[in-house]
């Protein structure tokens, strides 16, 4: 479904991605792990078109998406839930969700999706008239994901969704993500610091270090020890 | 009505007209800033251009009521071209956008001089009647300007609040990246906002052409006042700009109505300093990622 | 950490290692020494007068560079401080007969005090709010200069009663001893250049840059950002004030009119100078001031030779404005920035050449500043 | 923001010329009217002159150009000539015609074979410079003319940098004749205060304010019932001085000044001030500024019905065109425009404009009447040199220039008053609703 080959990106003058290659299959959940500054967020930003890569290719359902603008990529079905939620704090929950449906024109269709998201996240239904900025951290995360679901993506890019959430909320988040993959059949690419959570939710894991993929494998084949090793050093592969 | 009261009412009416014009200019500045972080100083020149185009259309036989929207559309389109040709390259560095707008002041002002010369144009007066109520003289033309301003501001609010484009604009203003991730064509929205800002300024200019004699250096005065208003209201905040416009209009009018006139600009700028010292980001600060990084 | 240098030459040496003497130091030295020959080289008194104007502008622009270039604060009150210096000098000279040697520091200090007085409230804000507050103060000062008629003689301005004519043995009456006046102004122009250079090399300068680059980072490192901005503003005011004395001497009058330091015209003009010259380069303001004064002298006759013929002023302004826009879009670091890039490329090429010749290449060939 | 004009009223004068120029070329009847005006103006002129006319010899161009055939030497002398040939267009137009007057006169004198002093015939070479409206460049040119070229005479500029130039010329005792509008308000008075005198500076443009007293007397005569006067002026040195002169003139004519308001430059909305002034129930509202401000003030004052009569320096036909039926029951008086600005009032002036049109290639430039205000003074300067018997001793020439009376194209008796301002007459006009514009030619105000 998503084939990334030899992708290199720069963050200002700093090279953030060095010839990264990575695959996400249809209906699969993939975790990208790595320390701060490893280039995980840049990877997602490059996929969603916020960062233009210097070289390499990203094939999505056989379409080359490098060079397309972000809104075109969203239309293709890739939706990126950025780090730190980035919900619209000055808009109501409802307006936030409506923003998620920006690419859709069919009113009835939008209404149906809205109902669906409210069912999925009952908290949001309750607070639909409140400003996004007034929600708790966990609710904001739900709103960010719910907003992304409004456009019915086929690939969901989640950047550090567990950041700043309480353990109970993290647990609920895990359930939600599993539900999205299993019930809605969406593919998920999950960037996480919380390796335990990531490994629990995904079937394949990539570990990044200093802009490179230093380790990859099926979740059940890779040991925590190997990952820790890759986190700390990554030297062997460089 | 006692004389003092009727004089006061007269001054209130005077303040109202001028506030409406300030509000339109400030809205033009504030919507563009809110979205891009660029303070577009050349908007003063777009106002002048709007005024002269209105005059040119009117002179060519168009009625004033059609000339103003025509001028607004033309200037809006021109502003869009400027965004495509210059400002869009400065989105990462708003300060460069500001400097580009300084350069454009020179270009536009002299372009206007090249086309229309340096002379003035007498005001177009579609309504010449003056209503006298309790000793207060209210030219109908001024009421017209007030109502047009009110209607445009009202429309702008409705568009921002209830339409898809308006919501997209607010989303872009708050967080450009997140908006893009919703599938909003951010570049298009920004270009549209430049067109909107230009059209608002041109409308203000067209309305001014019906109140005052216009000349090629008209824009600078209104730019500075409009900018002051936008700052007092909180750069990027649309509601704030309207309230601040009334505040600045009142200060200026009452200051020159009741105190020494020659210090008028000192009153306005004194008020500006006082407000910004207490509330550095204006009375109603806009909240968005851009505003946080810029101010 | 390189210690603060005690000598200008020493710093210069460190900045430009001896190996680069041919590529950087020598051409730069020649360029910097060229103005010394101006009275011999320039064919007329008119052009020498313009050179004086350029030298005065240069001092003002260097002052603005400290607050705008180094600290990154967009001050729109800078030329007003220039006017404050000129008014101070005029008042002291007219009413108390102060000599030049006393006027220069007095004008500098008074403008610095004015700067700090504006800065204390203004630096509570930042960005465009700071810009507009300084602008508001500038407007208020202009209104004061026009309307406090007992002190400032209103819009007519102050005229020197008896123009000061000497510092010690050196006569510099502005018409019969114009060369001397030029050298006096030039000396202060060099001083201002040395001033911005030394500030840049010092710990203070590095602090300013740190504030420009990342204010919150600077704050987290324990730097008192507010205080340092005030210091930068005060220093810039000092430069402007000193330049005010020379403006007063050159024009023999100071007034708050439309082409005076109190006009928005000059505020924009000086910003443009720095931007065209290069706002991240030490020599940027100098280049900008020279371009602003002498470019029309060169461009007008040149355009006259082309089929365009004599252009109207409006058209020349259109060309000037477009050039500025294009500069910002394509060369945001100005002339100095462009030159530095080109020079860097040249130096790198030279180095490569030397390496290929087998010589041990010295490190660090890029020009700094 | 960038180019705010220093001298607002020039624009008014310019526009007058512009409109009159357009009227003259488009409408033949106007030419006839012009001749009528010339014919009728003579008695008016005589009656209105309040002071005793000059009884000494009034020199003519023929006196200046006369040669007695005894000359044995020919010498070319150099004069400096610097004007704003580029820069803000308003000043540029004004400066160009002013400079043209000098060029034209010099060319005429040279074509006539020069002028004679003793045994020498002098011809004149002008060293021409464009100041680009930049005070710094003006200073540089002035220094060059004095130091490098060693001239004794400098003409110009019109506005920008004139004060700075005047300081230099007066310190160097160089004869400096310019049409500097605010010279009387800034440089001359300041130089006088500073150096004790400014003996070598002469102002060729008449000070507009000199027409005010005559205007005030006229109004009192026409409308004895008007008593209360309100004044509104721009906050600049010129504006404030106009306010003061208005106050003086109208008080002297027996009016009561009930309100004076000063507004900052760049104002368009005057209603707060007018509201304030209206409370004082003035009969007359006086205003004299740049045309944009005057148009705005007049329009807003008419809306608010501030007074019964309004005085402005706007050209009468502009007033009529701009306000039409809003003038009903109102009276607008316009004045303060140099006499030749409307139609030529003398044969000499008419002949001058013909020659000037030829000189400039068939068509009269805009505001060409302004060039008269420098043209005549070239002849006067030569006459002064002849009287002083020298082309070099600037003090002697200045002394002579103070005493000379000259019958020129602009006026049949031109001279410099004690303050070195030229003395020339003006036009006063009245605009009423659906009535023809009435103009009368005022005589110069004698000192």
PDB file of C-alpha atoms in Angstrom, chain A residues 40-150:
ATOM      1  CA  UNK A  40      10.400   9.930  12.949  1.00  0.00           C
ATOM      2  CA  UNK A  41       8.261  13.040  12.813  1.00  0.00           C
ATOM      3  CA  UNK A  42      10.036  14.261   9.695  1.00  0.00           C
ATOM      4  CA  UNK A  43       9.230  10.910   8.110  1.00  0.00           C
ATOM      5  CA  UNK A  44       5.524  11.405   8.740  1.00  0.00           C
ATOM      6  CA  UNK A  45       5.692  15.055   7.665  1.00  0.00           C
ATOM      7  CA  UNK A  46       7.385  13.999   4.458  1.00  0.00           C
ATOM      8  CA  UNK A  47       4.732  11.402   3.740  1.00  0.00           C
ATOM      9  CA  UNK A  48       1.923  13.898   4.284  1.00  0.00           C
ATOM     10  CA  UNK A  49       3.665  16.468   2.105  1.00  0.00           C
ATOM     11  CA  UNK A  50       4.405  19.068   4.793  1.00  0.00           C
ATOM     12  CA  UNK A  51       8.109  18.524   4.132  1.00  0.00           C
ATOM     13  CA  UNK A  52       9.381  18.175   0.599  1.00  0.00           C
ATOM     14  CA  UNK A  53      11.965  15.384   0.357  1.00  0.00           C
ATOM     15  CA  UNK A  54      15.336  16.024  -1.266  1.00  0.00           C
ATOM     16  CA  UNK A  55      15.268  12.644  -2.990  1.00  0.00           C
ATOM     17  CA  UNK A  56      13.580   9.268  -2.950  1.00  0.00           C
ATOM     18  CA  UNK A  57      10.117   8.046  -3.694  1.00  0.00           C
ATOM     19  CA  UNK A  58       6.875   7.395  -1.864  1.00  0.00           C
ATOM     20  CA  UNK A  59       4.455   5.150  -3.685  1.00  0.00           C
ATOM     21  CA  UNK A  60       0.947   5.009  -2.352  1.00  0.00           C
ATOM     22  CA  UNK A  61      -1.343   2.555  -4.090  1.00  0.00           C
ATOM     23  CA  UNK A  62       1.009   2.750  -7.077  1.00  0.00           C
ATOM     24  CA  UNK A  63       0.764   6.589  -7.141  1.00  0.00           C
ATOM     25  CA  UNK A  64       3.920   8.589  -6.685  1.00  0.00           C
ATOM     26  CA  UNK A  65       2.999  11.158  -4.045  1.00  0.00           C
ATOM     27  CA  UNK A  66       6.327  12.951  -3.725  1.00  0.00           C
ATOM     28  CA  UNK A  67       5.793  16.505  -4.974  1.00  0.00           C
ATOM     29  CA  UNK A  68       2.051  16.504  -4.379  1.00  0.00           C
ATOM     30  CA  UNK A  69       0.645  19.078  -2.039  1.00  0.00           C
ATOM     31  CA  UNK A  70      -0.642  18.094   1.374  1.00  0.00           C
ATOM     32  CA  UNK A  71      -4.308  18.603   0.571  1.00  0.00           C
ATOM     33  CA  UNK A  72      -4.001  16.385  -2.503  1.00  0.00           C
ATOM     34  CA  UNK A  73      -2.400  13.655  -0.411  1.00  0.00           C
ATOM     35  CA  UNK A  74      -5.218  13.924   2.126  1.00  0.00           C
ATOM     36  CA  UNK A  75      -7.668  13.434  -0.713  1.00  0.00           C
ATOM     37  CA  UNK A  76      -5.855  10.235  -1.670  1.00  0.00           C
ATOM     38  CA  UNK A  77      -6.629   8.876   1.785  1.00  0.00           C
ATOM     39  CA  UNK A  78      -3.529   9.463   3.887  1.00  0.00           C
ATOM     40  CA  UNK A  79      -4.315  11.401   7.033  1.00  0.00           C
ATOM     41  CA  UNK A  80      -1.678  12.520   9.470  1.00  0.00           C
ATOM     42  CA  UNK A  81      -2.499  13.182  13.120  1.00  0.00           C
ATOM     43  CA  UNK A  82       0.410  15.384  14.090  1.00  0.00           C
ATOM     44  CA  UNK A  83       2.393  15.371  17.290  1.00  0.00           C
ATOM     45  CA  UNK A  84       0.799  17.432  20.039  1.00  0.00           C
ATOM     46  CA  UNK A  85      -2.727  16.922  18.653  1.00  0.00           C
ATOM     47  CA  UNK A  86      -2.816  20.322  16.939  1.00  0.00           C
ATOM     48  CA  UNK A  87      -6.562  20.566  17.275  1.00  0.00           C
ATOM     49  CA  UNK A  88      -8.105  23.987  16.561  1.00  0.00           C
ATOM     50  CA  UNK A  89      -8.454  25.372  20.075  1.00  0.00           C
ATOM     51  CA  UNK A  90     -10.561  28.368  19.007  1.00  0.00           C
ATOM     52  CA  UNK A  91     -13.149  26.190  17.301  1.00  0.00           C
ATOM     53  CA  UNK A  92     -15.835  24.017  18.824  1.00  0.00           C
ATOM     54  CA  UNK A  93     -15.545  20.238  18.825  1.00  0.00           C
ATOM     55  CA  UNK A  94     -18.136  20.114  16.076  1.00  0.00           C
ATOM     56  CA  UNK A  95     -16.272  22.655  13.972  1.00  0.00           C
ATOM     57  CA  UNK A  96     -13.064  20.705  14.461  1.00  0.00           C
ATOM     58  CA  UNK A  97     -14.748  17.558  13.203  1.00  0.00           C
ATOM     59  CA  UNK A  98     -16.215  19.476  10.270  1.00  0.00           C
ATOM     60  CA  UNK A  99     -12.703  20.599   9.378  1.00  0.00           C
ATOM     61  CA  UNK A 100     -11.796  16.940   9.203  1.00  0.00           C
ATOM     62  CA  UNK A 101     -14.484  16.496   6.581  1.00  0.00           C
ATOM     63  CA  UNK A 102     -13.148  19.380   4.523  1.00  0.00           C
ATOM     64  CA  UNK A 103     -12.420  17.197   1.514  1.00  0.00           C
ATOM     65  CA  UNK A 104     -15.976  15.893   1.436  1.00  0.00           C
ATOM     66  CA  UNK A 105     -18.865  17.677  -0.182  1.00  0.00           C
ATOM     67  CA  UNK A 106     -21.793  15.309   0.340  1.00  0.00           C
ATOM     68  CA  UNK A 107     -23.719  16.656   3.332  1.00  0.00           C
ATOM     69  CA  UNK A 108     -25.450  13.402   4.078  1.00  0.00           C
ATOM     70  CA  UNK A 109     -22.203  11.546   3.941  1.00  0.00           C
ATOM     71  CA  UNK A 110     -20.662  14.021   6.382  1.00  0.00           C
ATOM     72  CA  UNK A 111     -23.609  13.656   8.759  1.00  0.00           C
ATOM     73  CA  UNK A 112     -23.178   9.887   8.729  1.00  0.00           C
ATOM     74  CA  UNK A 113     -19.510  10.141   9.514  1.00  0.00           C
ATOM     75  CA  UNK A 114     -20.211  12.571  12.284  1.00  0.00           C
ATOM     76  CA  UNK A 115     -22.673  10.139  13.858  1.00  0.00           C
ATOM     77  CA  UNK A 116     -20.106   7.408  13.491  1.00  0.00           C
ATOM     78  CA  UNK A 117     -17.328   9.404  15.179  1.00  0.00           C
ATOM     79  CA  UNK A 118     -19.695  10.376  18.000  1.00  0.00           C
ATOM     80  CA  UNK A 119     -20.485   6.691  18.483  1.00  0.00           C
ATOM     81  CA  UNK A 120     -16.808   5.896  18.490  1.00  0.00           C
ATOM     82  CA  UNK A 121     -15.978   8.691  20.947  1.00  0.00           C
ATOM     83  CA  UNK A 122     -19.079   9.352  23.070  1.00  0.00           C
ATOM     84  CA  UNK A 123     -17.172  12.019  25.028  1.00  0.00           C
ATOM     85  CA  UNK A 124     -16.982  14.176  21.936  1.00  0.00           C
ATOM     86  CA  UNK A 125     -20.706  13.955  21.307  1.00  0.00           C
ATOM     87  CA  UNK A 126     -21.300  15.270  24.775  1.00  0.00           C
ATOM     88  CA  UNK A 127     -18.934  18.227  24.341  1.00  0.00           C
ATOM     89  CA  UNK A 128     -19.692  19.059  20.738  1.00  0.00           C
ATOM     90  CA  UNK A 129     -20.464  22.707  21.530  1.00  0.00           C
ATOM     91  CA  UNK A 130     -17.340  23.281  23.621  1.00  0.00           C
ATOM     92  CA  UNK A 131     -14.190  24.902  22.335  1.00  0.00           C
ATOM     93  CA  UNK A 132     -11.427  22.474  21.472  1.00  0.00           C
ATOM     94  CA  UNK A 133      -9.098  24.305  23.830  1.00  0.00           C
ATOM     95  CA  UNK A 134     -11.347  23.494  26.803  1.00  0.00           C
ATOM     96  CA  UNK A 135     -11.021  19.714  26.471  1.00  0.00           C
ATOM     97  CA  UNK A 136      -8.703  17.546  28.571  1.00  0.00           C
ATOM     98  CA  UNK A 137      -5.552  16.120  27.008  1.00  0.00           C
ATOM     99  CA  UNK A 138      -7.113  12.729  26.442  1.00  0.00           C
ATOM    100  CA  UNK A 139     -10.247  14.202  24.921  1.00  0.00           C
ATOM    101  CA  UNK A 140      -8.118  16.383  22.668  1.00  0.00           C
ATOM    102  CA  UNK A 141      -6.319  13.277  21.445  1.00  0.00           C
ATOM    103  CA  UNK A 142      -9.642  11.621  20.769  1.00  0.00           C
ATOM    104  CA  UNK A 143     -10.773  14.730  18.937  1.00  0.00           C
ATOM    105  CA  UNK A 144      -7.603  14.734  16.835  1.00  0.00           C
ATOM    106  CA  UNK A 145      -8.159  11.109  15.869  1.00  0.00           C
ATOM    107  CA  UNK A 146     -11.888  11.584  15.388  1.00  0.00           C
ATOM    108  CA  UNK A 147     -11.172  14.591  13.179  1.00  0.00           C
ATOM    109  CA  UNK A 148      -8.833  12.440  11.091  1.00  0.00           C
ATOM    110  CA  UNK A 149     -11.487   9.719  10.787  1.00  0.00           C
ATOM    111  CA  UNK A 150     -13.980  12.210   9.378  1.00  0.00           C
TER     112      UNK A 150
END
